Amino acid sequence: MGVKLLLEKANVPGIRTYDVYRREGGYAAAEKALKEMSIEAIVEEVKKSGLRGRGGAGFPAGMKWSFIAKPEGVPRHLVCNADESEPGTFKDRYLMEFLPHLLLEGLLISSFALGSNDTYIYIRGEYAWVATILEEAIVEATKNGWLGKNILGTGFDCMIHVHRGAGAYICGEETALIESLEGKRGNPRIKPPFPAIQGLWMRPTVVNNVETLAAIVPIIKMGGEEYAKIGVGRSTGTKLISACGNINKPGVYEIDMTISVEDFIYSDEYCGGIAGGKKLKACIPGGSSVPILPANLLLKTAKGETRYMNYESLSDGGFATGSMMGSGGFIILDEDQCIVKNTLTLARFYRHESCGQCSPCREGTGWMEKILQKIELGKGEMSDIDLLWDIQRKIEGNTICPLGDAAAWPVAAAIRHFRDEFEWHINNRTLSQTSNFGLQHYADPIHVPA
Amino acid sequence: MSLQFNNEQMTEFKSLAARYPEGKQKSALLPVLHLAQDSFGGWLPTEAMDYVAGLLKIEPIEVYEVATFYSMYNLKPVGKFVFEVCQTGPCMISGSENIIAYIQKQLDIKPGETTKDGLFTLKLVECLGACGYAPMMQVGKIYREHLTKDKVDAIIAEYRMQVVAQN
């Protein structure tokens, strides 16, 4: 059983309510931070913790906080990014649904540290019932003096507001999120200026992911140094992984980042193995935009070392033979899955979600979908594979926000590791409509426990 | 103007607008459009968008450009129950295609269409963040997860019963 810092109390009956959360030791970290600690000391603990942004980019949270500008007389804002939309990712939903007060406590401490009197939770519109849970928790927290005016007699005022999005993946990008929060289309802004200088309503703003902000609570409780002792290297603390696809036990798991990928997939404590006793074919380990890996490169790095569930190990080998921790959306594909089809659904997703501002992304995502559709329907030409490769290269790095990269990477990785499956589709136009390429090329190194 | 919030909806509107600082009321646009859609029959006719523009003191075009950008706003009438079935990767590998085909067969409609009795609309949507509980769909404000053919039948029957009970 690994260390649990966030989900430790998730199964306590009634933990969603203020009374139970408080009885279980909730809001003690907020009390400590507001009454006993200076703003500088809180930021210092977060820096010492080594906490990295849990939304996908993995940027050090303490450093992000320290960038916030503090011009005289200009309000500052903290915005919680709850626009969870990366396919494969559903961890923030779990956290908000079952532990709303943990997020509010993290938000209160963080708002205090950043000087945000009006803090916003931007939640994806489809999570309507979760928004209601958060709103109810805010009412409870306000009634008990944790939000509102002069909190705990410190003179600090803070209100948390829930803002529902309306269906747009792009709003998970922080400047698109800010635009959306201003009541506009979710078109990402050109940076600089960065949100820390000019963000929401052109005021200094920090945007952090739900899980990042919840992690502030254990960091304050145990101290940054103790938090940093959990995990390995620059992968400190715990990480929520949302596991899905063809596994026996899909769900949200908290790991301490020292567990191997193989143990995570096959142990009963986590994924419980591949569903139906099938073989593992491939995995997208960090949300749909990170490179897909065939089973052999997933379980071991190219050097033959065991791969672990942490930032460094998952990216070992770069994009040539590795992937990324990303958002922690862990998608498993079994032997019956078709890589071409899977890549097509992801290409369609990114075409649908492109905001349309940058030509390479707007046009390129559409082309990638069309070509993949053609191959999937048994009408592909061999030259289409190189064309796909060419298009993804022209998108990557040529857009103002990372959606272009997110759209390019899955296509690139699928061709990089499964080129023969694409070729098989093209050479077997009829057969590919009724059967699958299967595991013939990479079944060998795959270890299946008895 | 015929489209207007009733008293209760107006109270909700005011509470939404109050979440943003003075002079920044445009920020309430997304939540207010949700309220308008819920209040005016599940979709946003031009009249509703113009009404929202007036309430927030912004130009109608500022509302149109937002309403057309986000996938949750319906710009055409929809059925009483909208089945929004996820078709993205994780749901696809968990069998969403069979579920989509089955719903089409049971309701005798294609994606984007509404049943003749005006009860059901089928919409194919992209990832709704329920990948571990796939295949799934959203109906109104709730998620229906771990879908099977039997479950789809039960859900359709449940909504039909709801309508009978209301009449």
Short mmCIF file of C-alpha atoms in Angstrom, two decimals, chain B residues 4-89:
data_model
loop_
_atom_site.label_atom_id
_atom_site.label_comp_id
_atom_site.label_asym_id
_atom_site.label_seq_id
_atom_site.Cartn_x
_atom_site.Cartn_y
_atom_site.Cartn_z
CA GLN B 4 -37.73 36.48 -20.50
CA PHE B 5 -36.44 34.94 -17.32
CA ASN B 6 -39.13 34.42 -14.69
CA ASN B 7 -38.52 35.66 -11.15
CA GLU B 8 -36.65 32.58 -10.04
CA GLN B 9 -34.43 32.58 -13.12
CA MET B 10 -33.81 36.29 -12.69
CA THR B 11 -32.63 35.68 -9.12
CA GLU B 12 -30.25 33.01 -10.45
CA PHE B 13 -29.05 35.42 -13.14
CA LYS B 14 -28.27 38.06 -10.53
CA SER B 15 -26.36 35.61 -8.38
CA LEU B 16 -24.28 34.52 -11.40
CA ALA B 17 -23.51 38.10 -12.42
CA ALA B 18 -22.51 38.96 -8.83
CA ARG B 19 -19.59 36.51 -8.98
CA TYR B 20 -17.57 38.98 -11.06
CA PRO B 21 -16.27 42.44 -10.16
CA GLU B 22 -18.16 45.58 -11.05
CA GLY B 23 -17.76 46.35 -14.74
CA LYS B 24 -16.73 42.79 -15.63
CA GLN B 25 -20.24 41.40 -16.08
CA LYS B 26 -19.42 40.00 -19.51
CA SER B 27 -17.57 37.28 -17.60
CA ALA B 28 -20.94 35.85 -16.62
CA LEU B 29 -21.76 35.12 -20.27
CA LEU B 30 -21.06 31.37 -20.29
CA PRO B 31 -22.97 30.59 -17.08
CA VAL B 32 -25.84 32.87 -18.15
CA LEU B 33 -26.09 31.14 -21.53
CA HIS B 34 -26.39 27.82 -19.67
CA LEU B 35 -29.21 29.34 -17.64
CA ALA B 36 -30.90 30.68 -20.80
CA GLN B 37 -30.63 27.33 -22.55
CA ASP B 38 -32.10 25.52 -19.54
CA SER B 39 -34.84 28.12 -19.24
CA PHE B 40 -35.87 28.36 -22.89
CA GLY B 41 -36.42 24.77 -23.97
CA GLY B 42 -32.91 23.35 -24.25
CA TRP B 43 -31.58 25.55 -27.05
CA LEU B 44 -30.65 29.15 -27.84
CA PRO B 45 -32.74 30.91 -30.46
CA THR B 46 -31.40 34.28 -31.63
CA GLU B 47 -34.01 35.97 -29.48
CA ALA B 48 -32.58 34.30 -26.37
CA MET B 49 -29.04 35.38 -27.26
CA ASP B 50 -30.22 38.96 -27.86
CA TYR B 51 -32.00 38.91 -24.51
CA VAL B 52 -28.79 37.77 -22.76
CA ALA B 53 -26.83 40.50 -24.56
CA GLY B 54 -29.27 43.08 -23.21
CA LEU B 55 -29.04 41.74 -19.66
CA LEU B 56 -25.23 41.83 -19.69
CA LYS B 57 -25.12 45.13 -21.60
CA ILE B 58 -22.97 43.74 -24.40
CA GLU B 59 -23.43 43.60 -28.18
CA PRO B 60 -25.44 40.65 -29.59
CA ILE B 61 -22.46 39.64 -31.72
CA GLU B 62 -20.42 39.09 -28.55
CA VAL B 63 -23.00 36.51 -27.53
CA TYR B 64 -23.27 34.85 -30.96
CA GLU B 65 -19.54 34.35 -31.27
CA VAL B 66 -19.42 32.65 -27.89
CA ALA B 67 -22.57 30.55 -28.42
CA THR B 68 -21.18 29.19 -31.68
CA PHE B 69 -17.77 28.37 -30.19
CA TYR B 70 -18.72 26.08 -27.31
CA SER B 71 -20.15 22.64 -27.99
CA MET B 72 -22.67 22.62 -25.14
CA TYR B 73 -24.87 25.33 -26.59
CA ASN B 74 -27.55 24.07 -28.96
CA LEU B 75 -28.31 26.47 -31.79
CA LYS B 76 -31.16 24.34 -33.09
CA PRO B 77 -34.12 22.79 -31.25
CA VAL B 78 -33.37 19.46 -29.60
CA GLY B 79 -35.45 16.68 -28.11
CA LYS B 80 -36.53 16.62 -24.49
CA PHE B 81 -33.68 14.22 -23.71
CA VAL B 82 -30.37 14.62 -25.50
CA PHE B 83 -28.16 11.54 -25.55
CA GLU B 84 -24.62 12.84 -25.92
CA VAL B 85 -22.52 9.74 -26.47
CA CYS B 86 -18.75 9.93 -26.17
CA GLN B 87 -16.83 8.56 -29.16
CA THR B 88 -13.22 9.50 -28.29
CA GLY B 89 -10.36 6.95 -27.93
#
